[in-house]
Amino acid sequence: MSYNARPVSVLLRAASITKSFAGARALRGVSFDLHAGEVHAIVGENGAGKSTLIRILSGAESPDSGSLAVREKPIRTLTPPLAHALGIATIYQQPSLFPHLSVAENIAIARERGGLWRRAAWSAWRQTARDVLARLGVAIDPDRLVGTLTMPEQQVVEIAKALATDARIVIMDEPTASLSGREVERLLAIVARLRAEGAGIVYISHRLDEVFTVADRITVLRDGEAVAARAAAQIDRGELIRLMVGRDLAVVYPRRHSVASGSAGRVALEVRGLSSRASGLHDVSLDVRRGEIVGLAGLVGSGRTELAETIFGLRGADAGSMLIDGVDVRIRRPDEAMAHGIGYVPEDRRQHGVVLPMAVAANATLASLDRVARLGLINAAVERRAGERAVRDLGIKTRSVDAPVESLSGGNQQKVALARWLATEPSILILDEPTQGVDVGAKGEIHAIVNRLADQGTAILLISSELPEVLAISDRVAVMREGTIAGVLPRDAATADRVMDMALHDPRRGVR
């Protein structure tokens, strides 16, 4: 995808923006502008100031100092209603739709203005929905309930809402975080269409490949400052990472040297012929050895998470067997998995990995309460020491172990989710998308932790939709397709082409 059109006008300008929260400086003199007909990406580590900047650009926060202008007209105080009136729309990572209303109704809510007592213009709403969805090149029934849509379809409806309000400034905050490769391509094609129509798009993403695919310009934030603003064609991936984190590309995907010595080679976890009609799994056979990282690759919907949840006892199996250290076991509940030394860091950390309002220390000990409680009462001092140990060992950046997890960056929240299970001292650890939605610096730190655990003899099953991550960190790569293992590759034979071929190609049918 190539974008070479020259911008024709400045749609949005922010100059010397500063913002502090509770004495902590979030933004320091940041300047940013957006041209018509361009995609301007904002990148940076978690905590760099991206979220604060887009909240200011969308009117959700007011800057302490600095100025804003829309189409070169100074704006004294930007509020969400004024931003809407000025044609600014913000699309967040998680769609803000009403699941029990139809697509047309959700789009109409964004568009309609007026008093309460009016006749609902159903036919007009449906036609507006059809028109904007057609502009996006998608076929979604305007009468479908939003709750029945897939995540990619919901993202499209969010964009349709922006078009329905005639927004010319569209801010996208991690719009592809929960999408698969093909779904990402479709979304980026929609972004390209908006750009071609003259809209200006502010694009925030941790996925640097996307940034280079879609962006005309890139602004880099680090520690609340804009450290660089370049044309995308004038910067490469390595330089961009160095600007973001001050470290080299090798920190993102550190290559595994070898499996741990000593205990390496002994099978810790083995599943044989595992099948579950409800979960879509059939005849899954796989093993993970002590001191080894087995990467589980495959397309979204291939059954990777379902397999992980079945091993951990969150889902039932109809057939097959599971062995721990060569002993046949039956796991029907998570507590039984934990009793056999299995830990599981789930895919959605905000829903299942951490309890956001609870303190760091409390979260870090949730899976090991028996170690911090006596007679049903938690020993606050023991819990605090365990939290401090987790903060120290995993490099969790927090002002205090008493701080709520929701106050941490995404990468540090993920480390807390990991700490929760490391406190149980698992011999087998399942990691489902451990670096999803975290910045490149935190990603490298999490990889280093995973490598260290494997070197200490932990058997690790790692699920990731980022193929470079799987290839770099895994000793072996198992590829899932349609609920079964399509094949297992040793690290030296695992290439992106071979993995994708196995994920897409069904040799029984001879088609791709």
Short mmCIF file of C-alpha atoms in Angstrom, two decimals:
data_model
loop_
_atom_site.label_atom_id
_atom_site.label_comp_id
_atom_site.label_asym_id
_atom_site.label_seq_id
_atom_site.Cartn_x
_atom_site.Cartn_y
_atom_site.Cartn_z
CA MET A 1 0.00 0.00 0.00
CA SER A 2 1.52 3.29 -1.02
CA TYR A 3 0.50 6.79 -0.02
CA ASN A 4 2.12 9.60 -1.92
CA ALA A 5 -0.57 12.25 -2.19
CA ARG A 6 0.46 15.60 -0.80
CA PRO A 7 -1.56 17.14 2.01
CA VAL A 8 -3.73 20.07 0.98
CA SER A 9 -4.57 21.71 4.29
CA VAL A 10 -4.03 21.50 8.03
CA LEU A 11 -7.08 20.02 9.73
CA LEU A 12 -5.80 19.91 13.29
CA ARG A 13 -2.90 21.57 15.08
CA ALA A 14 -1.67 21.24 18.65
CA ALA A 15 1.16 23.49 19.82
CA SER A 16 3.33 23.17 22.96
CA ILE A 17 0.82 21.01 24.84
CA THR A 18 1.62 20.23 28.48
CA LYS A 19 -0.44 18.17 30.91
CA SER A 20 0.16 16.91 34.45
CA PHE A 21 -1.75 14.51 36.69
CA ALA A 22 -1.21 14.63 40.46
CA GLY A 23 2.10 16.39 39.94
CA ALA A 24 3.37 13.88 37.35
CA ARG A 25 4.06 15.44 33.96
CA ALA A 26 2.29 13.41 31.22
CA LEU A 27 3.06 15.75 28.30
CA ARG A 28 5.89 18.23 27.95
CA GLY A 29 5.50 20.83 25.22
CA VAL A 30 4.18 18.43 22.57
CA SER A 31 3.37 19.83 19.13
CA PHE A 32 1.45 17.88 16.50
CA ASP A 33 -0.46 18.59 13.31
CA LEU A 34 -2.68 16.63 10.95
CA HIS A 35 -3.15 17.31 7.25
CA ALA A 36 -6.14 16.51 5.08
CA GLY A 37 -5.65 13.29 3.12
CA GLU A 38 -2.95 11.79 5.34
CA VAL A 39 -2.44 9.19 8.03
CA HIS A 40 -0.29 10.56 10.86
CA ALA A 41 0.80 7.82 13.26
CA ILE A 42 1.66 8.42 16.91
CA VAL A 43 3.94 5.78 18.42
CA GLY A 44 5.70 5.32 21.74
CA GLU A 45 6.00 3.05 24.73
CA ASN A 46 3.11 2.67 27.16
CA GLY A 47 3.26 5.70 29.40
CA ALA A 48 4.87 7.85 26.71
CA GLY A 49 1.83 10.16 26.60
CA LYS A 50 -0.10 8.84 23.59
CA SER A 51 -3.38 8.33 25.43
CA THR A 52 -3.18 11.73 27.10
CA LEU A 53 -2.50 13.44 23.78
CA ILE A 54 -5.43 11.83 21.97
CA ARG A 55 -7.74 12.62 24.88
CA ILE A 56 -6.75 16.25 24.53
CA LEU A 57 -7.17 16.14 20.73
CA SER A 58 -10.65 14.65 21.18
CA GLY A 59 -11.74 17.08 23.92
CA ALA A 60 -11.85 14.51 26.72
CA GLU A 61 -9.06 16.34 28.60
CA SER A 62 -7.96 19.95 28.68
CA PRO A 63 -4.27 20.84 28.46
CA ASP A 64 -2.58 22.77 31.25
CA SER A 65 -0.94 24.96 28.63
CA GLY A 66 -0.52 25.12 24.87
CA SER A 67 -3.03 25.73 22.09
CA LEU A 68 -5.33 23.84 19.75
CA ALA A 69 -6.67 24.83 16.35
CA VAL A 70 -9.10 23.10 13.99
CA ARG A 71 -8.78 24.11 10.33
CA GLU A 72 -6.52 26.93 11.54
CA LYS A 73 -9.26 28.32 13.80
CA PRO A 74 -8.06 28.60 17.43
CA ILE A 75 -10.13 26.63 19.94
CA ARG A 76 -10.13 28.04 23.44
CA THR A 77 -11.73 25.01 25.17
CA LEU A 78 -12.29 21.78 23.28
CA THR A 79 -15.03 19.56 24.74
CA PRO A 80 -16.41 16.26 23.35
CA PRO A 81 -19.62 17.92 22.04
CA LEU A 82 -17.59 20.66 20.36
CA ALA A 83 -15.18 18.08 18.94
CA HIS A 84 -18.18 16.24 17.48
CA ALA A 85 -19.51 19.47 15.97
CA LEU A 86 -16.08 20.22 14.49
CA GLY A 87 -15.94 16.83 12.78
CA ILE A 88 -13.58 15.01 15.17
CA ALA A 89 -14.36 11.34 15.85
CA THR A 90 -12.38 8.98 18.09
CA ILE A 91 -12.40 5.20 17.63
CA TYR A 92 -11.00 3.29 20.57
CA GLN A 93 -9.54 -0.21 20.82
CA GLN A 94 -12.76 -1.55 22.36
CA PRO A 95 -15.85 -0.44 20.39
CA SER A 96 -18.28 1.72 22.37
CA LEU A 97 -21.45 0.32 20.84
CA PHE A 98 -24.83 -0.69 22.27
CA PRO A 99 -24.97 -4.49 21.79
CA HIS A 100 -28.78 -4.74 22.07
CA LEU A 101 -29.41 -2.13 19.39
CA SER A 102 -29.12 -2.62 15.64
CA VAL A 103 -26.29 -1.39 13.46
CA ALA A 104 -28.56 1.33 12.05
CA GLU A 105 -29.60 2.46 15.54
CA ASN A 106 -26.00 2.68 16.74
CA ILE A 107 -25.06 4.78 13.73
CA ALA A 108 -28.15 6.97 14.20
CA ILE A 109 -27.29 7.66 17.85
CA ALA A 110 -24.01 9.20 16.74
CA ARG A 111 -25.76 11.30 14.12
CA GLU A 112 -29.09 12.38 15.57
CA ARG A 113 -29.54 15.67 17.38
CA GLY A 114 -32.67 17.25 18.81
CA GLY A 115 -35.25 16.88 21.54
CA LEU A 116 -36.57 13.72 23.16
CA TRP A 117 -40.08 13.72 21.72
CA ARG A 118 -39.58 13.01 18.02
CA ARG A 119 -40.73 10.30 15.68
CA ALA A 120 -38.01 7.72 14.96
CA ALA A 121 -36.97 7.99 11.32
CA TRP A 122 -36.41 4.25 10.84
CA SER A 123 -36.19 4.24 7.06
CA ALA A 124 -33.81 7.20 7.03
CA TRP A 125 -31.62 5.56 9.67
CA ARG A 126 -31.41 2.34 7.67
CA GLN A 127 -30.59 4.20 4.48
CA THR A 128 -27.86 6.23 6.18
CA ALA A 129 -26.37 3.01 7.54
CA ARG A 130 -26.48 1.37 4.10
CA ASP A 131 -24.83 4.40 2.51
CA VAL A 132 -21.91 4.67 4.94
CA LEU A 133 -21.32 0.91 4.99
CA ALA A 134 -21.29 0.91 1.19
CA ARG A 135 -18.67 3.69 1.26
CA LEU A 136 -16.56 1.39 3.41
CA GLY A 137 -17.04 -1.48 0.99
CA VAL A 138 -18.59 -3.86 3.52
CA ALA A 139 -21.83 -5.83 3.51
CA ILE A 140 -23.37 -5.68 6.99
CA ASP A 141 -27.15 -5.79 7.44
CA PRO A 142 -28.21 -2.51 9.12
CA ASP A 143 -30.89 -4.42 11.06
CA ARG A 144 -28.45 -6.84 12.70
CA LEU A 145 -27.99 -6.50 16.44
CA VAL A 146 -24.48 -5.23 17.21
CA GLY A 147 -24.09 -7.95 19.83
CA THR A 148 -24.13 -10.57 17.06
CA LEU A 149 -21.27 -8.95 15.13
CA THR A 150 -17.67 -10.08 15.23
CA MET A 151 -15.03 -7.74 16.63
CA PRO A 152 -13.86 -6.69 13.12
CA GLU A 153 -17.45 -5.93 12.13
CA GLN A 154 -17.93 -3.85 15.27
CA GLN A 155 -14.81 -1.85 14.39
CA VAL A 156 -16.30 -1.18 10.95
CA VAL A 157 -19.52 0.04 12.58
CA GLU A 158 -17.46 2.43 14.74
CA ILE A 159 -15.87 3.84 11.60
CA ALA A 160 -19.31 4.04 9.96
CA LYS A 161 -20.50 6.11 12.92
CA ALA A 162 -17.66 8.56 12.26
CA LEU A 163 -18.57 8.81 8.56
CA ALA A 164 -22.24 9.32 9.39
CA THR A 165 -21.32 12.42 11.41
CA ASP A 166 -19.27 13.77 8.50
CA ALA A 167 -16.10 13.54 10.58
CA ARG A 168 -13.01 14.74 8.69
CA ILE A 169 -10.64 14.13 11.60
CA VAL A 170 -10.63 10.49 12.68
CA ILE A 171 -8.55 9.37 15.67
CA MET A 172 -7.94 5.60 15.83
CA ASP A 173 -6.53 4.20 19.07
CA GLU A 174 -5.17 0.64 18.61
CA PRO A 175 -8.00 -0.27 16.20
CA THR A 176 -6.47 -3.62 15.21
CA ALA A 177 -5.34 -4.90 18.63
CA SER A 178 -7.88 -7.74 18.66
CA LEU A 179 -7.94 -8.47 14.90
CA SER A 180 -6.27 -11.22 12.88
CA GLY A 181 -3.99 -10.67 9.88
CA ARG A 182 -6.69 -10.71 7.20
CA GLU A 183 -9.00 -8.59 9.32
CA VAL A 184 -6.19 -6.07 9.77
CA GLU A 185 -5.71 -5.87 6.00
CA ARG A 186 -9.41 -5.12 5.53
CA LEU A 187 -9.33 -2.39 8.18
CA LEU A 188 -6.23 -0.80 6.66
CA ALA A 189 -7.96 -0.80 3.27
CA ILE A 190 -10.80 1.17 4.88
CA VAL A 191 -8.27 3.61 6.36
CA ALA A 192 -6.80 4.05 2.88
CA ARG A 193 -10.28 4.77 1.50
CA LEU A 194 -10.91 7.44 4.15
CA ARG A 195 -7.56 8.99 3.36
CA ALA A 196 -8.33 9.05 -0.35
CA GLU A 197 -11.58 10.90 0.44
CA GLY A 198 -9.57 13.66 2.12
CA ALA A 199 -10.00 12.75 5.78
CA GLY A 200 -7.11 13.11 8.19
CA ILE A 201 -6.44 10.05 10.34
CA VAL A 202 -4.49 10.02 13.61
CA TYR A 203 -3.37 6.38 13.95
CA ILE A 204 -2.05 4.91 17.21
CA SER A 205 -0.69 1.36 17.17
CA HIS A 206 1.95 -0.81 18.83
CA ARG A 207 2.13 -2.88 15.63
CA LEU A 208 4.98 -1.22 13.80
CA ASP A 209 4.45 -3.18 10.59
CA GLU A 210 1.01 -1.60 10.36
CA VAL A 211 2.43 1.83 11.03
CA PHE A 212 4.87 1.52 8.14
CA THR A 213 2.12 0.15 5.90
CA VAL A 214 -0.43 2.85 6.51
CA ALA A 215 1.29 6.03 7.76
CA ASP A 216 2.48 9.05 5.79
CA ARG A 217 4.10 10.63 8.84
CA ILE A 218 5.14 9.32 12.24
CA THR A 219 5.46 11.26 15.49
CA VAL A 220 7.39 9.51 18.28
CA LEU A 221 6.56 10.22 21.92
CA ARG A 222 8.92 9.28 24.72
CA ASP A 223 8.47 10.24 28.38
CA GLY A 224 5.82 12.80 27.46
CA GLU A 225 7.88 14.55 24.78
CA ALA A 226 7.73 14.47 21.00
CA VAL A 227 11.26 13.30 20.22
CA ALA A 228 10.82 13.00 16.46
CA ALA A 229 8.36 13.69 13.64
CA ARG A 230 9.35 12.14 10.31
CA ALA A 231 7.93 11.10 6.98
CA ALA A 232 7.38 7.35 7.23
CA ALA A 233 9.53 6.80 4.16
CA GLN A 234 12.49 8.48 5.88
CA ILE A 235 12.77 6.15 8.88
CA ASP A 236 13.27 2.40 9.25
CA ARG A 237 12.02 0.02 11.90
CA GLY A 238 15.29 -0.17 13.83
CA GLU A 239 15.64 3.60 14.09
CA LEU A 240 11.99 3.96 15.08
CA ILE A 241 12.41 1.50 17.96
CA ARG A 242 15.57 3.25 19.13
CA LEU A 243 13.68 6.56 19.15
CA MET A 244 10.81 5.01 21.10
CA VAL A 245 12.75 3.17 23.77
CA GLY A 246 16.40 4.12 23.43
CA ARG A 247 17.29 0.47 22.81
CA ASP A 248 18.16 -1.64 19.80
CA LEU A 249 15.83 -3.90 17.79
CA ALA A 250 17.25 -7.00 19.49
CA VAL A 251 15.36 -6.16 22.69
CA VAL A 252 12.03 -6.75 20.95
CA TYR A 253 12.59 -10.31 19.77
CA PRO A 254 15.63 -11.70 21.61
CA ARG A 255 16.61 -14.99 19.98
CA ARG A 256 16.61 -18.13 22.12
CA HIS A 257 20.06 -19.71 22.33
CA SER A 258 19.14 -23.24 23.40
CA VAL A 259 16.85 -25.18 25.68
CA ALA A 260 17.92 -25.38 29.28
CA SER A 261 20.49 -28.02 30.15
CA GLY A 262 20.10 -30.69 32.81
CA SER A 263 16.35 -31.24 32.86
CA ALA A 264 15.93 -30.46 29.14
CA GLY A 265 14.37 -33.23 27.11
CA ARG A 266 12.07 -34.66 29.81
CA VAL A 267 8.44 -34.29 28.73
CA ALA A 268 6.51 -32.20 31.25
CA LEU A 269 3.16 -31.93 29.45
CA GLU A 270 1.72 -34.25 26.83
CA VAL A 271 -1.73 -34.37 25.27
CA ARG A 272 -2.75 -37.31 23.13
CA GLY A 273 -5.72 -37.32 20.78
CA LEU A 274 -7.48 -34.53 22.68
CA SER A 275 -10.92 -33.79 21.22
CA SER A 276 -13.83 -31.56 22.21
CA ARG A 277 -16.85 -31.05 20.01
CA ALA A 278 -17.95 -27.97 21.97
CA SER A 279 -14.51 -26.34 21.62
CA GLY A 280 -13.91 -27.43 18.03
CA LEU A 281 -10.82 -29.48 18.92
CA HIS A 282 -10.16 -32.84 17.30
CA ASP A 283 -7.32 -35.30 17.74
CA VAL A 284 -4.82 -32.81 19.19
CA SER A 285 -1.45 -34.33 20.14
CA LEU A 286 1.35 -32.16 21.49
CA ASP A 287 4.14 -32.25 24.06
CA VAL A 288 6.20 -29.64 25.87
CA ARG A 289 9.52 -30.48 27.57
CA ARG A 290 11.07 -28.97 30.63
CA GLY A 291 13.19 -25.93 29.85
CA GLU A 292 11.53 -25.59 26.44
CA ILE A 293 9.35 -22.93 24.84
CA VAL A 294 6.85 -24.36 22.36
CA GLY A 295 5.22 -21.62 20.30
CA LEU A 296 1.63 -22.28 19.25
CA ALA A 297 0.95 -20.51 15.96
CA GLY A 298 -2.14 -20.39 13.77
CA LEU A 299 -4.86 -18.11 12.52
CA VAL A 300 -7.44 -16.55 14.82
CA GLY A 301 -10.13 -19.21 15.30
CA SER A 302 -7.76 -22.14 14.75
CA GLY A 303 -8.32 -23.42 18.29
CA ARG A 304 -5.21 -22.22 20.13
CA THR A 305 -7.00 -20.55 23.05
CA GLU A 306 -9.52 -23.40 23.22
CA LEU A 307 -6.65 -25.87 23.57
CA ALA A 308 -5.03 -23.80 26.33
CA GLU A 309 -8.32 -23.52 28.23
CA THR A 310 -8.94 -27.27 27.88
CA ILE A 311 -5.50 -28.10 29.27
CA PHE A 312 -6.15 -25.75 32.20
CA GLY A 313 -9.57 -27.23 32.95
CA LEU A 314 -11.69 -24.29 31.82
CA ARG A 315 -13.23 -26.42 29.05
CA GLY A 316 -14.14 -30.07 28.96
CA ALA A 317 -12.75 -32.72 26.62
CA ASP A 318 -14.76 -35.54 25.00
CA ALA A 319 -11.79 -37.78 24.26
CA GLY A 320 -8.04 -38.07 24.57
CA SER A 321 -5.60 -38.09 27.45
CA MET A 322 -3.19 -35.77 29.23
CA LEU A 323 0.05 -36.69 30.95
CA ILE A 324 2.08 -34.64 33.43
CA ASP A 325 5.64 -35.91 33.84
CA GLY A 326 4.53 -39.16 32.20
CA VAL A 327 1.62 -39.73 34.58
CA ASP A 328 -1.90 -39.88 33.16
CA VAL A 329 -4.05 -37.18 34.79
CA ARG A 330 -7.61 -35.96 34.46
CA ILE A 331 -8.07 -32.20 34.71
CA ARG A 332 -11.64 -30.92 34.85
CA ARG A 333 -11.19 -27.67 36.78
CA PRO A 334 -8.49 -24.97 37.09
CA ASP A 335 -7.75 -25.92 40.70
CA GLU A 336 -6.88 -29.43 39.51
CA ALA A 337 -4.56 -27.96 36.85
CA MET A 338 -2.88 -25.82 39.50
CA ALA A 339 -2.44 -28.85 41.74
CA HIS A 340 -0.49 -30.46 38.89
CA GLY A 341 1.78 -27.40 38.59
CA ILE A 342 0.11 -25.67 35.62
CA GLY A 343 -0.21 -21.89 35.42
CA TYR A 344 -2.22 -20.01 32.78
CA VAL A 345 -1.94 -16.34 31.79
CA PRO A 346 -5.08 -15.72 29.67
CA GLU A 347 -5.39 -13.69 26.50
CA ASP A 348 -7.59 -10.86 27.82
CA ARG A 349 -5.63 -9.50 30.76
CA ARG A 350 -8.18 -6.78 31.59
CA GLN A 351 -11.08 -9.24 31.83
CA HIS A 352 -9.39 -12.37 33.14
CA GLY A 353 -5.73 -11.67 33.91
CA VAL A 354 -5.94 -8.97 36.57
CA VAL A 355 -8.54 -7.27 38.75
CA LEU A 356 -8.08 -3.67 37.71
CA PRO A 357 -9.32 -1.82 40.84
CA MET A 358 -7.28 -4.04 43.17
CA ALA A 359 -3.74 -3.23 44.30
CA VAL A 360 -0.64 -4.63 42.63
CA ALA A 361 0.22 -6.74 45.70
CA ALA A 362 -3.29 -8.18 45.95
CA ASN A 363 -3.30 -9.10 42.26
CA ALA A 364 0.14 -10.69 42.43
CA THR A 365 -1.02 -13.11 45.15
CA LEU A 366 -4.52 -13.97 43.87
CA ALA A 367 -3.50 -17.42 42.62
CA SER A 368 -1.47 -18.21 45.75
CA LEU A 369 -3.68 -17.06 48.60
CA ASP A 370 -2.72 -20.10 50.66
CA ARG A 371 0.78 -18.62 50.93
CA VAL A 372 -0.34 -15.23 52.26
CA ALA A 373 -3.36 -16.23 54.37
CA ARG A 374 -3.94 -18.13 57.58
CA LEU A 375 -7.29 -19.35 58.85
CA GLY A 376 -8.96 -17.53 55.98
CA LEU A 377 -7.41 -14.15 56.78
CA ILE A 378 -4.84 -12.47 54.55
CA ASN A 379 -1.64 -11.40 56.27
CA ALA A 380 -1.19 -7.89 54.84
CA ALA A 381 2.54 -7.81 55.61
CA VAL A 382 3.18 -11.13 53.85
CA GLU A 383 1.05 -10.04 50.89
CA ARG A 384 2.95 -6.77 50.64
CA ARG A 385 6.33 -8.54 50.71
CA ALA A 386 5.15 -10.88 47.95
CA GLY A 387 4.04 -7.87 45.91
CA GLU A 388 7.36 -6.11 46.43
CA ARG A 389 9.19 -9.27 45.35
CA ALA A 390 7.12 -9.45 42.16
CA VAL A 391 7.76 -5.77 41.41
CA ARG A 392 11.49 -6.29 41.88
CA ASP A 393 11.81 -9.58 40.00
CA LEU A 394 9.68 -8.60 37.00
CA GLY A 395 10.62 -4.93 36.81
CA ILE A 396 7.03 -3.74 37.30
CA LYS A 397 6.90 0.05 37.15
CA THR A 398 4.49 1.30 39.81
CA ARG A 399 4.56 4.05 42.39
CA SER A 400 3.60 1.53 45.08
CA VAL A 401 2.47 -2.07 45.52
CA ASP A 402 -0.71 -0.49 46.94
CA ALA A 403 -1.47 1.27 43.64
CA PRO A 404 -4.45 -0.13 41.70
CA VAL A 405 -3.44 -2.14 38.64
CA GLU A 406 -5.66 0.06 36.46
CA SER A 407 -3.19 2.91 37.08
CA LEU A 408 -0.37 0.97 35.35
CA SER A 409 0.56 0.88 31.68
CA GLY A 410 -0.49 -2.11 29.59
CA GLY A 411 2.95 -3.69 29.73
CA ASN A 412 3.10 -3.43 33.51
CA GLN A 413 -0.44 -4.80 33.84
CA GLN A 414 0.71 -7.80 31.83
CA LYS A 415 3.68 -8.27 34.17
CA VAL A 416 1.29 -8.29 37.13
CA ALA A 417 -0.81 -10.95 35.38
CA LEU A 418 2.37 -12.96 34.91
CA ALA A 419 3.44 -12.41 38.53
CA ARG A 420 0.10 -13.82 39.71
CA TRP A 421 0.98 -17.21 38.24
CA LEU A 422 4.70 -17.17 38.90
CA ALA A 423 3.82 -16.90 42.60
CA THR A 424 2.42 -20.45 42.33
CA GLU A 425 5.85 -21.66 41.14
CA PRO A 426 4.41 -23.55 38.14
CA SER A 427 6.38 -26.26 36.40
CA ILE A 428 4.24 -25.76 33.28
CA LEU A 429 3.22 -22.27 32.16
CA ILE A 430 0.72 -21.47 29.39
CA LEU A 431 0.97 -17.92 28.02
CA ASP A 432 -1.84 -16.75 25.71
CA GLU A 433 -0.87 -13.59 23.79
CA PRO A 434 1.50 -12.41 26.56
CA THR A 435 2.57 -9.25 24.71
CA GLN A 436 -0.70 -8.26 23.04
CA GLY A 437 -1.26 -4.52 23.24
CA VAL A 438 2.04 -3.71 24.97
CA ASP A 439 4.78 -1.46 23.65
CA VAL A 440 8.05 -2.66 22.19
CA GLY A 441 10.06 -1.96 25.33
CA ALA A 442 7.71 -3.95 27.59
CA LYS A 443 7.56 -6.66 24.93
CA GLY A 444 11.32 -7.15 25.11
CA GLU A 445 11.21 -7.24 28.91
CA ILE A 446 8.45 -9.89 28.89
CA HIS A 447 10.43 -11.98 26.39
CA ALA A 448 13.46 -11.81 28.66
CA ILE A 449 11.33 -13.02 31.60
CA VAL A 450 9.95 -15.93 29.53
CA ASN A 451 13.45 -16.91 28.39
CA ARG A 452 14.67 -16.82 32.00
CA LEU A 453 11.83 -19.06 33.14
CA ALA A 454 12.63 -21.60 30.43
CA ASP A 455 16.32 -21.50 31.36
CA GLN A 456 15.25 -22.37 34.91
CA GLY A 457 13.44 -25.47 33.63
CA THR A 458 9.84 -24.30 33.25
CA ALA A 459 7.94 -25.91 30.37
CA ILE A 460 6.27 -23.08 28.43
CA LEU A 461 3.46 -23.20 25.87
CA LEU A 462 3.30 -19.76 24.25
CA ILE A 463 0.41 -18.61 22.03
CA SER A 464 0.95 -15.52 19.89
CA SER A 465 -0.60 -14.01 16.78
CA GLU A 466 2.68 -12.19 16.10
CA LEU A 467 4.63 -14.60 13.94
CA PRO A 468 8.02 -12.86 14.43
CA GLU A 469 7.55 -13.32 18.17
CA VAL A 470 6.77 -17.03 17.82
CA LEU A 471 9.74 -17.62 15.53
CA ALA A 472 12.23 -15.74 17.71
CA ILE A 473 11.33 -17.03 21.14
CA SER A 474 10.31 -20.66 20.46
CA ASP A 475 12.44 -23.80 20.55
CA ARG A 476 9.75 -25.55 18.51
CA VAL A 477 6.69 -24.21 16.71
CA ALA A 478 3.39 -26.13 16.64
CA VAL A 479 0.90 -24.89 14.07
CA MET A 480 -2.84 -25.23 14.59
CA ARG A 481 -5.41 -25.32 11.83
CA GLU A 482 -9.15 -25.86 12.23
CA GLY A 483 -8.89 -27.29 15.73
CA THR A 484 -5.98 -29.67 15.31
CA ILE A 485 -2.19 -29.64 15.08
CA ALA A 486 -1.19 -29.24 11.42
CA GLY A 487 2.46 -29.91 12.24
CA VAL A 488 5.38 -29.18 14.54
CA LEU A 489 8.59 -27.55 13.31
CA PRO A 490 11.99 -27.41 15.02
CA ARG A 491 13.31 -23.88 15.36
CA ASP A 492 15.82 -24.14 12.54
CA ALA A 493 13.07 -25.25 10.12
CA ALA A 494 10.44 -22.76 11.30
CA THR A 495 10.17 -19.91 8.82
CA ALA A 496 7.33 -17.48 8.29
CA ASP A 497 6.50 -19.05 4.92
CA ARG A 498 6.40 -22.62 6.28
CA VAL A 499 4.31 -21.68 9.31
CA MET A 500 1.78 -19.75 7.22
CA ASP A 501 1.65 -22.56 4.66
CA MET A 502 0.77 -25.03 7.42
CA ALA A 503 -1.76 -22.64 8.95
CA LEU A 504 -3.55 -22.10 5.63
CA HIS A 505 -3.05 -25.31 3.69
CA ASP A 506 -5.10 -28.47 4.24
CA PRO A 507 -3.08 -31.28 2.64
CA ARG A 508 -6.12 -33.58 2.75
CA ARG A 509 -7.96 -31.31 0.35
CA GLY A 510 -4.96 -30.14 -1.66
CA VAL A 511 -6.13 -26.52 -1.57
CA ARG A 512 -4.97 -23.28 -0.04
#
